[in-house]
Coordinates of C-alpha atoms and ligand atoms in Angstrom, one line a residue:
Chain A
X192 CA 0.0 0.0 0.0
X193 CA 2.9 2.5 0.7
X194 CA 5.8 1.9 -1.0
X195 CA 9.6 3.9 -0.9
X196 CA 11.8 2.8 -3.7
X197 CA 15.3 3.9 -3.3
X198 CA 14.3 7.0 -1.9
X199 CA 16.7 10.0 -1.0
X200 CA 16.4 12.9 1.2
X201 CA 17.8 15.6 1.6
X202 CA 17.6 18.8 4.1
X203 CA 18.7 21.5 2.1
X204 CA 22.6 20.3 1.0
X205 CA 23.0 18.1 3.7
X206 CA 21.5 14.5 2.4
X207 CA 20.0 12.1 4.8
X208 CA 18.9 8.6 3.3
X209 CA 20.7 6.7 0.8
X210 CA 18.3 4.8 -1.4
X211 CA 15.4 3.6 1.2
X212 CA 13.8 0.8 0.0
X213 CA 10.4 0.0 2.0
X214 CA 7.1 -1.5 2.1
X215 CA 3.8 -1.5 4.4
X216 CA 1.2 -3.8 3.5
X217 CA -2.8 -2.8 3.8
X218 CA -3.4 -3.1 7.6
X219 CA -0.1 -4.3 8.5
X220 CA 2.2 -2.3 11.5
X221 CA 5.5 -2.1 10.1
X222 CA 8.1 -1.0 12.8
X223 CA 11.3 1.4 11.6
X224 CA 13.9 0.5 14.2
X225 CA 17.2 2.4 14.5
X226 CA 19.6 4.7 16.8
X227 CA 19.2 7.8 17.0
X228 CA 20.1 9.6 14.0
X229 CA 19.9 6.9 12.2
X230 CA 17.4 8.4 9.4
X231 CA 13.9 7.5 11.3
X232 CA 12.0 10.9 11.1
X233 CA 13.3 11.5 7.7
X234 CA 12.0 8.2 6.2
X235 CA 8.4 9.7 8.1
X236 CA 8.8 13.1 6.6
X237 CA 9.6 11.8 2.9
X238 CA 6.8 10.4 2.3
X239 CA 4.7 13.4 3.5
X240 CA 7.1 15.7 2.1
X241 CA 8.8 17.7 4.5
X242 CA 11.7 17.2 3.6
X243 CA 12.7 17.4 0.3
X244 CA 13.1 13.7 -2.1
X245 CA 16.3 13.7 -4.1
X246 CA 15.6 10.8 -5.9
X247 CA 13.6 7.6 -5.7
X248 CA 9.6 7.0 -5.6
X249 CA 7.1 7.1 -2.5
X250 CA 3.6 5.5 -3.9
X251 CA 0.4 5.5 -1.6
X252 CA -2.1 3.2 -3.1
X253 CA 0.1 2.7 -6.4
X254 CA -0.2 6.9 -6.6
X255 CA 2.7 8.9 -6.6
X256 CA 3.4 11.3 -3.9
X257 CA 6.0 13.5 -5.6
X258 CA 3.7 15.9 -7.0
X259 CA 1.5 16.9 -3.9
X260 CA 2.3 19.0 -1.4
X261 CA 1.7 17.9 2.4
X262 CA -1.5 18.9 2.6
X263 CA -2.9 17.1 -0.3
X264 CA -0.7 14.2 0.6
X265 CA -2.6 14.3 3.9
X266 CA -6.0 13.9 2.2
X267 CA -4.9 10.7 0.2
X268 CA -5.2 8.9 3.8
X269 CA -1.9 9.2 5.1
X270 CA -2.1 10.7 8.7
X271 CA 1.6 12.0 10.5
X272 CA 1.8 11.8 14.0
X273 CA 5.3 13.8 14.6
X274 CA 8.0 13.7 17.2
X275 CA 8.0 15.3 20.6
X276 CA 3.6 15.7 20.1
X277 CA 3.3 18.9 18.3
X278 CA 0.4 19.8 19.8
X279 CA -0.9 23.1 18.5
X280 CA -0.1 26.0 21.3
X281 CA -3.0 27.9 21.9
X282 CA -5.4 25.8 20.6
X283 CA -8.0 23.8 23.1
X284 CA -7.8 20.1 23.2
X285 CA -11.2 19.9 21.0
X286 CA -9.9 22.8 18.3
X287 CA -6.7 20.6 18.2
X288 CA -9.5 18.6 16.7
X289 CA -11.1 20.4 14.7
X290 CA -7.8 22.0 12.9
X291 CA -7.9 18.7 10.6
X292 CA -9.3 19.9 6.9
X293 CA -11.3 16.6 5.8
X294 CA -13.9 15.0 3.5
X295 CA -17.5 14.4 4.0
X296 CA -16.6 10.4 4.4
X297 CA -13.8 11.3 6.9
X298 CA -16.4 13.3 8.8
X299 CA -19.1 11.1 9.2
X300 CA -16.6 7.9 9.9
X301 CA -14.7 9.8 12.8
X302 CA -17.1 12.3 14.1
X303 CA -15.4 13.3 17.4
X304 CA -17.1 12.1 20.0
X305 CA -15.4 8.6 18.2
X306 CA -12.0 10.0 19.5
X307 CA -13.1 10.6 23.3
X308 CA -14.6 7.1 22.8
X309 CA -11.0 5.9 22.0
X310 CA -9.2 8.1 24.5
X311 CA -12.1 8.4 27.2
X312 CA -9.2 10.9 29.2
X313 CA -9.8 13.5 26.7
X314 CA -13.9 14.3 26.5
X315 CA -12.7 15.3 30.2
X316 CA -10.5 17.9 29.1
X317 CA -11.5 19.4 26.2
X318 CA -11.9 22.5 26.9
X319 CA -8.2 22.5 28.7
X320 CA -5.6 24.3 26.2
X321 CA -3.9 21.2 24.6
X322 CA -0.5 22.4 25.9
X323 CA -1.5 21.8 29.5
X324 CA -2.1 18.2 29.1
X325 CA 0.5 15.4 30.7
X326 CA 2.7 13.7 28.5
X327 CA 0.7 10.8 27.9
X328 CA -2.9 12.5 27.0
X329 CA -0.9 14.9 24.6
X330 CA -0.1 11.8 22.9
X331 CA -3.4 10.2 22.8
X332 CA -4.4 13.8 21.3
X333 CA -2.2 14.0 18.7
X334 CA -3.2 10.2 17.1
X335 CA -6.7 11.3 17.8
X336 CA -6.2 14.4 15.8
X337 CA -4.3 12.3 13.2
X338 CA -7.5 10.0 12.9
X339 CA -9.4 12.8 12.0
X340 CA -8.2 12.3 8.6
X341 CA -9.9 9.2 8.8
X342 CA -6.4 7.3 6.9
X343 CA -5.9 4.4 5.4
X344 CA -2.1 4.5 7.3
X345 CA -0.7 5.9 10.0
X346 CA 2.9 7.3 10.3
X347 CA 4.1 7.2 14.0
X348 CA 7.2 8.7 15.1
X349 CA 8.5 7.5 18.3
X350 CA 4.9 7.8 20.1
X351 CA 6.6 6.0 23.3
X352 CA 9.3 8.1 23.9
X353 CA 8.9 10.1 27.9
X354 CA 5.8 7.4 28.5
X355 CA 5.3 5.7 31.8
X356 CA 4.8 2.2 31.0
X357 CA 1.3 2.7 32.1
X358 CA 0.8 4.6 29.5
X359 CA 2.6 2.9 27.4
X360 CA 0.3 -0.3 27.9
X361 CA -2.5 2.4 27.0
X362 CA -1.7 3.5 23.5
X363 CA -0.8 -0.3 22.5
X364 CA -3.9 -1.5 23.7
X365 CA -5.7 1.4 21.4
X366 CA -3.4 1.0 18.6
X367 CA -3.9 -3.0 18.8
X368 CA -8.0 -1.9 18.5
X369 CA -6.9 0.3 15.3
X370 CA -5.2 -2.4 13.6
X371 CA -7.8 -4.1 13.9
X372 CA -10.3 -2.3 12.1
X373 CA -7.9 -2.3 9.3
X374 CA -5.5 0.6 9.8
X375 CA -1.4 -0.1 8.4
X376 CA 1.0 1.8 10.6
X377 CA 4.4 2.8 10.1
X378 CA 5.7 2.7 13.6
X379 CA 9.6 4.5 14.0
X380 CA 10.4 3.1 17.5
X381 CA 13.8 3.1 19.7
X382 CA 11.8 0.7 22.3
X383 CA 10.3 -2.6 21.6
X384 CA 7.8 -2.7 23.6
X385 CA 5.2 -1.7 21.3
X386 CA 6.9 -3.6 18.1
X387 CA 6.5 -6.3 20.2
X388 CA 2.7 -5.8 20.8
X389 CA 1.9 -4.8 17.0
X390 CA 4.0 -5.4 14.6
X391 CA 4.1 -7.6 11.5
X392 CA 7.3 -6.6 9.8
X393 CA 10.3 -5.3 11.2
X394 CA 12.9 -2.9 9.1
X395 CA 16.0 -1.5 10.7
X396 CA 17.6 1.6 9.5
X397 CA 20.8 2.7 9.8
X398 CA 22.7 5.6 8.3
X399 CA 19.2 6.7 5.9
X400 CA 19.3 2.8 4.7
X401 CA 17.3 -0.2 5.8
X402 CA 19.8 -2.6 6.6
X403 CA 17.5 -5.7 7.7
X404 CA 14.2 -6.5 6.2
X405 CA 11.8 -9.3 7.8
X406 CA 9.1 -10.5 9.4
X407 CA 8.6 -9.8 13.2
X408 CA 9.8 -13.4 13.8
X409 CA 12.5 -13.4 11.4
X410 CA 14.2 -10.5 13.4
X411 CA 13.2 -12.2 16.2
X412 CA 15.4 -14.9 14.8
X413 CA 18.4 -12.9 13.5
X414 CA 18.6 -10.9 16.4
X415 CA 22.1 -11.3 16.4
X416 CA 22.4 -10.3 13.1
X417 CA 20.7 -6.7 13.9
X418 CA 22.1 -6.1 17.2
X419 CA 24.7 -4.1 16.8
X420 CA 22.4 -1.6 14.6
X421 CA 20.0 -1.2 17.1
X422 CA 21.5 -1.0 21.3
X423 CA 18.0 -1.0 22.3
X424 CA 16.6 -3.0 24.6
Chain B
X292 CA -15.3 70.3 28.0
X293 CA -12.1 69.9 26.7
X294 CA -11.6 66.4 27.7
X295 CA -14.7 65.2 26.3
X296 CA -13.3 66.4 22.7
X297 CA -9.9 64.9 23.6
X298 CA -11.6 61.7 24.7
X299 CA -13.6 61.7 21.2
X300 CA -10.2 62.3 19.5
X301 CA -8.3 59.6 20.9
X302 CA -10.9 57.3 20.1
X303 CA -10.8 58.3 16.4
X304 CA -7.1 58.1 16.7
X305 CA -7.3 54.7 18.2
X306 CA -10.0 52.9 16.1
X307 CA -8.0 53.9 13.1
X308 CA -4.7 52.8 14.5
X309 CA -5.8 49.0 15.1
X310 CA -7.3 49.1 11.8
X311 CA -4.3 49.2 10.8
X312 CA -2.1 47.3 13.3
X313 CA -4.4 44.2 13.3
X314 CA -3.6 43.9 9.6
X315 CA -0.1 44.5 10.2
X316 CA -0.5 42.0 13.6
X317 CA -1.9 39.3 11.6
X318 CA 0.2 39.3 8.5
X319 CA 3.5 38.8 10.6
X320 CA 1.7 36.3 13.1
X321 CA 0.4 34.2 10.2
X322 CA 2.8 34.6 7.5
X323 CA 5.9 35.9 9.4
X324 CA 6.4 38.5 7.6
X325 CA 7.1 42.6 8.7
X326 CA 5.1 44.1 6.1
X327 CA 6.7 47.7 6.1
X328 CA 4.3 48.6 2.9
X329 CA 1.4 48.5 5.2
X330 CA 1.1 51.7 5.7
X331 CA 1.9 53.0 2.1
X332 CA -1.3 50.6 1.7
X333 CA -2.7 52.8 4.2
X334 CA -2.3 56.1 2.4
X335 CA -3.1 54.8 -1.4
X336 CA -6.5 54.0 0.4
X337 CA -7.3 57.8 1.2
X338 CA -6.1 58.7 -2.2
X339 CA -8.2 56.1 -3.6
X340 CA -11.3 57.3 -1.7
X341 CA -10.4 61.0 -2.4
X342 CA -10.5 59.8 -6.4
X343 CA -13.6 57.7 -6.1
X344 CA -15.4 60.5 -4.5
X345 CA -14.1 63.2 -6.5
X346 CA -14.8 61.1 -9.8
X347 CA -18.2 60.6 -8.4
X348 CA -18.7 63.9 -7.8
X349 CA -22.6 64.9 -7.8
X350 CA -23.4 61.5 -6.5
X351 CA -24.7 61.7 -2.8
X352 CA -23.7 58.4 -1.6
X353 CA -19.7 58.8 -3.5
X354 CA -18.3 58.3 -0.1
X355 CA -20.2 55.1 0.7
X356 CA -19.5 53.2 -2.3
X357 CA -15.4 54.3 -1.4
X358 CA -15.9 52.8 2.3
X359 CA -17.3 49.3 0.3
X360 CA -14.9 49.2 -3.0
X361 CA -11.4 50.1 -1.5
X362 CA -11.1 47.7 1.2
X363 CA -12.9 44.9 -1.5
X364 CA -10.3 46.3 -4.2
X365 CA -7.6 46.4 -1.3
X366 CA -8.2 42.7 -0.5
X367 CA -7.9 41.8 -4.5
X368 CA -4.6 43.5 -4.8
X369 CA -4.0 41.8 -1.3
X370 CA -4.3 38.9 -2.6
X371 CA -2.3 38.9 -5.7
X372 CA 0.2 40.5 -4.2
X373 CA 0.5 37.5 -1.5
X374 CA 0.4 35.3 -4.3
X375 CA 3.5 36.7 -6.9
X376 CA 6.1 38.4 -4.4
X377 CA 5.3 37.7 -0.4
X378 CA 4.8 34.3 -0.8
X379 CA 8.7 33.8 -1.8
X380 CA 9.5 35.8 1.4
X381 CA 8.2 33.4 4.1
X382 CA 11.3 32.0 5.9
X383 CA 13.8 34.2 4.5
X384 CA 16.6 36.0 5.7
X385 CA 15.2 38.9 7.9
X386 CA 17.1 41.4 6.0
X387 CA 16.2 39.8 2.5
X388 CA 12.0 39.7 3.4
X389 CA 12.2 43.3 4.4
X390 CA 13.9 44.7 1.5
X391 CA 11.4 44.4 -1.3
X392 CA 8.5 45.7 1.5
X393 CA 10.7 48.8 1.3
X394 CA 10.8 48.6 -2.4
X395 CA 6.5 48.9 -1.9
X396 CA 7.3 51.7 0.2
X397 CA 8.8 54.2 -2.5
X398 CA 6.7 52.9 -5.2
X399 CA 3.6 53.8 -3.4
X400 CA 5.5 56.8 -3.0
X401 CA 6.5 57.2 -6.4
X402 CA 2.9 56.5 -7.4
X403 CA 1.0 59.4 -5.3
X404 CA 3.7 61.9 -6.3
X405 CA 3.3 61.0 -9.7
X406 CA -0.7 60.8 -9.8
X407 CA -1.9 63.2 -7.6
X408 CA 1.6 65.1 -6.4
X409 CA 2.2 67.1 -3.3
X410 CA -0.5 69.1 -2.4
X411 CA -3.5 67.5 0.3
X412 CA -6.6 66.1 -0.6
X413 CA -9.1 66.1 1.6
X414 CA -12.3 64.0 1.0
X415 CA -15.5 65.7 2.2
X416 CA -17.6 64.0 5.4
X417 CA -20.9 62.0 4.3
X418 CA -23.5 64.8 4.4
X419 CA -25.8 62.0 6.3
X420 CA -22.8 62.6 8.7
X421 CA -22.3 66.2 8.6
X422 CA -25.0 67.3 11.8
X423 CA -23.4 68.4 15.1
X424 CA -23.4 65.3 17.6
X425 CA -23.7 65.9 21.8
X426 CA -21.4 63.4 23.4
X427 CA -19.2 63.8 26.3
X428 CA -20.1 66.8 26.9
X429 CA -19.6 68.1 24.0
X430 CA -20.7 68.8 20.5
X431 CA -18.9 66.8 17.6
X432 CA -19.2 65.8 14.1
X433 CA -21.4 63.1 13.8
X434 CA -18.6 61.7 11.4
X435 CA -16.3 61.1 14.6
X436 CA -19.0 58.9 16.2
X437 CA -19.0 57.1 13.4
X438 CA -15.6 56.3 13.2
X439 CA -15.4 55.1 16.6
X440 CA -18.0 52.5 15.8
X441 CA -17.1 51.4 12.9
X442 CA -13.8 50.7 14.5
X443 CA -15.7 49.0 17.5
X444 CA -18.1 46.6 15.2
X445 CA -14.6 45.7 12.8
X446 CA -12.9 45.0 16.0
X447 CA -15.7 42.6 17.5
X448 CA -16.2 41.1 13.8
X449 CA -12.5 40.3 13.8
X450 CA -12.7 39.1 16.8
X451 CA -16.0 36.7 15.9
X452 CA -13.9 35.5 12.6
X453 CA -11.0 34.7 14.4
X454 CA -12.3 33.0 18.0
X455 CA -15.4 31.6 16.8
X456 CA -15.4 30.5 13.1
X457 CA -13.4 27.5 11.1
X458 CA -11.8 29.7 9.0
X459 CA -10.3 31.8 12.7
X460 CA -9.4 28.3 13.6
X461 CA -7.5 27.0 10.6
X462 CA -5.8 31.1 10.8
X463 CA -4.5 30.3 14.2
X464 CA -3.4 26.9 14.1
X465 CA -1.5 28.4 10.9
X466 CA 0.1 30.9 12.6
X467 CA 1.4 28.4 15.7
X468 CA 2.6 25.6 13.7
X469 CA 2.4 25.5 9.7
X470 CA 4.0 22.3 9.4
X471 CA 1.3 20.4 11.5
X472 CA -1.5 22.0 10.1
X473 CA -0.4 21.3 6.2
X474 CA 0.1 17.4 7.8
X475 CA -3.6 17.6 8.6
X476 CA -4.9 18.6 5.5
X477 CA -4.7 22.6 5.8
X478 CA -4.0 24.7 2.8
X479 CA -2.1 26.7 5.1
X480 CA -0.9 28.8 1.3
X481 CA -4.5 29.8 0.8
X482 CA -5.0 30.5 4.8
X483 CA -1.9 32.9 4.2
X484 CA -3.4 34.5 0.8
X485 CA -6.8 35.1 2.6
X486 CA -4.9 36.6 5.7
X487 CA -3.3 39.0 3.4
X488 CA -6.4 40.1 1.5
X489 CA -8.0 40.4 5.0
X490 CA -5.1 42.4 6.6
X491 CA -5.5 44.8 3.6
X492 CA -8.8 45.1 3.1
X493 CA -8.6 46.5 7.1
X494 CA -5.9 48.6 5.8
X495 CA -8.0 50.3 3.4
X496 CA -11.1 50.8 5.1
X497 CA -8.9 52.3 7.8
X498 CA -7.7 54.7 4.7
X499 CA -10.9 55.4 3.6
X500 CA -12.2 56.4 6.7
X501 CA -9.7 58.7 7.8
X502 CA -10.2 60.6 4.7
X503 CA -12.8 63.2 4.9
X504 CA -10.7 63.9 9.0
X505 CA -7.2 64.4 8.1
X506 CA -6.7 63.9 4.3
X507 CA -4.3 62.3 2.2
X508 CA -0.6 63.7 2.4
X509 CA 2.5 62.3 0.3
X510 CA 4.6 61.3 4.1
X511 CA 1.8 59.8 5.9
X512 CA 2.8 55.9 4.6
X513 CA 5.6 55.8 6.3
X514 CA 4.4 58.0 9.7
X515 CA 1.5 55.2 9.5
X516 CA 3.6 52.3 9.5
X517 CA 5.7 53.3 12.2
X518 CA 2.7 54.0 14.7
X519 CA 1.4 50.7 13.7
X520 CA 5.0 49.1 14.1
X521 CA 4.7 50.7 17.6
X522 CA 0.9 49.6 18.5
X523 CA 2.1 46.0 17.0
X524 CA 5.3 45.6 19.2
X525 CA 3.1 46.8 22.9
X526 CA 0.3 44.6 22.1
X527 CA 2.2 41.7 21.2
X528 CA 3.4 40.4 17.7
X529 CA 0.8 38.8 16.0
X530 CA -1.7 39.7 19.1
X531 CA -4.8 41.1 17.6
X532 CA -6.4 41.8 21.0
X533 CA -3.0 43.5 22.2
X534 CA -2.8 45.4 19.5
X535 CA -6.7 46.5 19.9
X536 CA -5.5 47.5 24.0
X537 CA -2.3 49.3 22.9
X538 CA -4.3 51.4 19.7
X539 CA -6.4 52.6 22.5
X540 CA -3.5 53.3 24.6
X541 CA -1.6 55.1 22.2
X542 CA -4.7 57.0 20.5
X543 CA -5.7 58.5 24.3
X544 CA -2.1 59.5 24.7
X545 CA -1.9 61.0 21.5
X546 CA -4.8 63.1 22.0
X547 CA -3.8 64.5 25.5
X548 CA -0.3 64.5 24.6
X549 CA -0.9 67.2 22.6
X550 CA -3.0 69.3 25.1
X551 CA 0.2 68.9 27.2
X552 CA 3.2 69.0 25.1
X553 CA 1.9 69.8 21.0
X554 CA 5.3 69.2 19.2
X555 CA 5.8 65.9 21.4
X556 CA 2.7 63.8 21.0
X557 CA 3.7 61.4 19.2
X558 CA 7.0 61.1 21.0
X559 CA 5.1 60.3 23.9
X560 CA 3.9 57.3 22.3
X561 CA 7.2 55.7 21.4
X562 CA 7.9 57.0 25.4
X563 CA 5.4 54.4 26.4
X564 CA 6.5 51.8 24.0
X565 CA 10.1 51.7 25.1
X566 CA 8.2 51.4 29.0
X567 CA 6.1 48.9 28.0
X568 CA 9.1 46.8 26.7
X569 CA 11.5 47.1 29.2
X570 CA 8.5 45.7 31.3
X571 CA 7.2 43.4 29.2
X572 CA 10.0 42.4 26.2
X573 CA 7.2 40.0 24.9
X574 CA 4.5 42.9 24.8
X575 CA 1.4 43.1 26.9
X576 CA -0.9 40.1 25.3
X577 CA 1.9 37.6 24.3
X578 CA 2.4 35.1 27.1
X579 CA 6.4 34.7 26.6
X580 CA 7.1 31.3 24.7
Ligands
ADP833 N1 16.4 19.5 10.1 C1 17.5 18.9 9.8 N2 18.5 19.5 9.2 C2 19.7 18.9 8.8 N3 19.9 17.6 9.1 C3 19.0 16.9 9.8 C4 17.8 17.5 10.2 N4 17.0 16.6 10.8 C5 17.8 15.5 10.9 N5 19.0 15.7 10.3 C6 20.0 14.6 10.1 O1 19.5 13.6 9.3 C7 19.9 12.3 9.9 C8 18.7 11.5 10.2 O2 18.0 12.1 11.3 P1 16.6 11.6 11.8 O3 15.8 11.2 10.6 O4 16.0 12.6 12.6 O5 17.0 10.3 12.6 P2 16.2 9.5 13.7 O6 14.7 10.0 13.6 O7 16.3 8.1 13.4 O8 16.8 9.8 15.1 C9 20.8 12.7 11.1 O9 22.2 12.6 10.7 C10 20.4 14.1 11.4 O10 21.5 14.8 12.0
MG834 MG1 13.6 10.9 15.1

């Protein structure tokens, strides 16, 4: 369903992945594991353009992506959740909602009372300026706000990272629920707790190049193989 | 006495000042940009409405049709002009996006000088406005009433648009993170484009109105831009409210100013701008980030 073919990225001069090859089937979890710097958040941002593709092909859907800009890229059904929670700063929780531009179909599939459903901590709070929220809730916001677009796939970056395990146990149990209902995710992770709980494929990067390709058991397998790519635990 | 007409005077003062400082406000809180042409845009709008109305002579309601078609035509030009030159500004060098506003500066320059040259033109008040108003205590123009509530309804209609409708909310999730809002599906070019024809059709309504009080003059683009610059800063950049608090502000100390001290008046209000900031670096509405 999404598709890089030697894909490479650049930020301005200074280029950041080296022919990334990588697939996500419909409703699969594919997990991007590498170090840090390894070329994670730029695999995320090339297929949603914001960084800029050198070379290569992203296709969503056997479309290709090099001609939109993010916005429109956005309304195919691809739905970015970025580092670090990006909530919107002075914005309520509930406009951090509404912000999302979407279609009629995306509308009447996740009106927003489906997102409190998912993440019954925020109907509480959504009146509270989205800044003010714990680490965890701001989390749960931003894949709410992501699901807004209603997508077909869902690019995570790091989504863990700062969580108690708590919380943690929280968003994988929510995720688990999305994948079920038929949503792919592209999950960039440094901790395995959630590839553990969701993922199909595995794909480490390392210096903006997958370096090991396989099924969640395979790497299982070859762990010794990927090791000294990842340090994670 | 007295200080009812000063009163009435500052309010003029300050309804037209945030006319033109929430444009300014909202074009560098959305699009990042210090417009220094905003004030040029300023004065071409009381030309405009000094041609409209002389053009249309005879006609009784000349001065009407000014107040609708200048800020509609000002939000066209707005528009285009977003569209072929400010749009390549955004995230520039500092230096680089100022320069070509300062290019708009002497052309508007160029422009008044060359169409309609030195000398003042005054516009004539609405004669539906002309009767003597009692307010304050004293007797007024009914114009200056009018002013003050047309600057009053823009300010509580900007204030509707921006807090209230989807449009306000896609503007300010815009102007706090453009990145996430294009990943959500925002046209966050065509937010910018409609920002800009907003910002200038305030511009030119604020021309238009100030017309038939203290006419059109060749320097006044630049004196305009500065007071707005000033209004901007002390309520905040890209604070529409703060620059709504600090017009009023400034327009009251304007008018007394000059019962106190004529030749410094408008010193007075860069005196309270460099107090405000050593106060308050972030301005008075902008909690520091
Ligand atoms: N905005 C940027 N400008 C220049 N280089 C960057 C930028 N962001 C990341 N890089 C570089 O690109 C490489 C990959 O970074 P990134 O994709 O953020 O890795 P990861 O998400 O795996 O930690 C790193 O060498 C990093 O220094
Ligand atoms: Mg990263």
């Amino acid at each position: 369903m999404l598709e890089l073919e030697g894909v490479h990225a650049a930020y301005g001069a200074t280029p950041a992945l080296f022919g990334l090859s990588l697939t996500v089937a419909p409703g699969q979890v594919a997990a991007l594991l590498g170090r840090n710097g390894a070329g994670k958040t730029t695999t995320l941002k090339s297929v949603v353009r914001l960084v800029t593709v050198t070379a290569g092909r992203v296709r969503f859907r056997g479309e290709d992506l090099a001609r939109l800009p993010p916005h429109r890229i956005a309304l195919t059904g691809i739905a970015y959740v970025p580092e670090e929670r990006r909530i919107i700063a002075g914005l309520t929780v509930e406009e951090n909602l509404r912000v999302t531009r979407r279609s009629p179909a995306a509308r009447a599939a996740w009106p927003i009372e489906r997102a409190y459903d998912l993440f019954p901590p925020l109907a509480g709070l959504r009146h509270r300026p989205g800044t003010r929220l714990s680490g965890g809730e701001q989390q749960m916001l931003c894949i709410a706000r992501a699901l807004m677009l209603d997508p077909a796939i869902l690019l995570l970056d790091e989504p863990t990272e700062g969580l108690a395990p708590a919380v943690i146990e929280v968003l994988g149990e929510r995720l688990a629920t999305l994948k079920a209902a038929g949503l792919a995710i592209l999950l960039a992770e440094q901790s395995s707790v959630l590839v553990a709980r969701l993922a199909d494929t595995a794909h480490v990067i390392d210096r903006g190049a997958i370096r090991y390709s396989g099924t969640l058991a395979d790497f299982r397998a070859d762990r010794q193989a990927t090791e000294h790519l990842l340090f994670v635990g | 006495m007295l200080i009812g007409l000063q009163v009435l005077g500052g309010l003029v003062s300050a309804a037209i000042l945030f006319l033109v400082a929430a444009g300014l406000t909202l074009i560098f809180g959305v699009c990042r940009v210090l417009n220094l042409a905003h004030g040029t845009f300023y004065m071409l709008g009381l030309y405009a409405a000094y041609s409209l109305t002389t053009a249309l002579h005879g006609l009784p309601g000349a001065f009407w049709l000014a107040l609708v078609l200048v800020p509609l035509l000002w939000a066209a030009i707005g528009a285009v002009l977003e569209a072929v030159l400010f749009r390549r500004l955004y995230g520039v060098d500092v230096l680089l996006q100022i320069l070509p506003t300062i290019a708009l500066v002497f052309l508007g320059q160029d422009l008044v000088r060359a169409v309609w040259g030195l000398t003042p033109r005054l516009v004539s008040t609405p004669p539906a406005l002309l009767f003597p108003l009692h307010i304050f205590g004293v007797t007024a123009p009914a114009y200056y009433a009018f002013v003050v509530l047309a600057g009053i309804v823009v300010a509580a209609g900007l204030w509707l648009l921006i807090a209230r409708t989807d449009w306000g909310l896609l503007v300010r999730a815009t102007a706090r993170d453009r990145v996430v809002a294009a990943t959500l599906g925002v046209d966050t070019g065509r937010i910018m484009t409609s920002v800009f024809a907003l910002s200038m059709a305030l511009v030119g309504l604020a021309g238009v109105l100030f017309a038939p009080i203290g006419g059109a003059s060749p320097g006044m683009g630049v004196d305009s831009t500065v007071e707005a610059f000033a209004v901007v800063v002390v309520g905040g950049l890209g604070s529409v409210w703060g620059s709504a608090a600090a017009a009023l502000g400034f327009g009251m100390l304007k008018s007394f100013g000059i019962l106190v001290a004529p030749r410094f008046a408008v010193a007075f209000v860069f005196v309270a701008m460099a107090a405000v900031l050593v106060f308050r670096p972030a301005g008075l509405f902008r909690a520091p980030e």
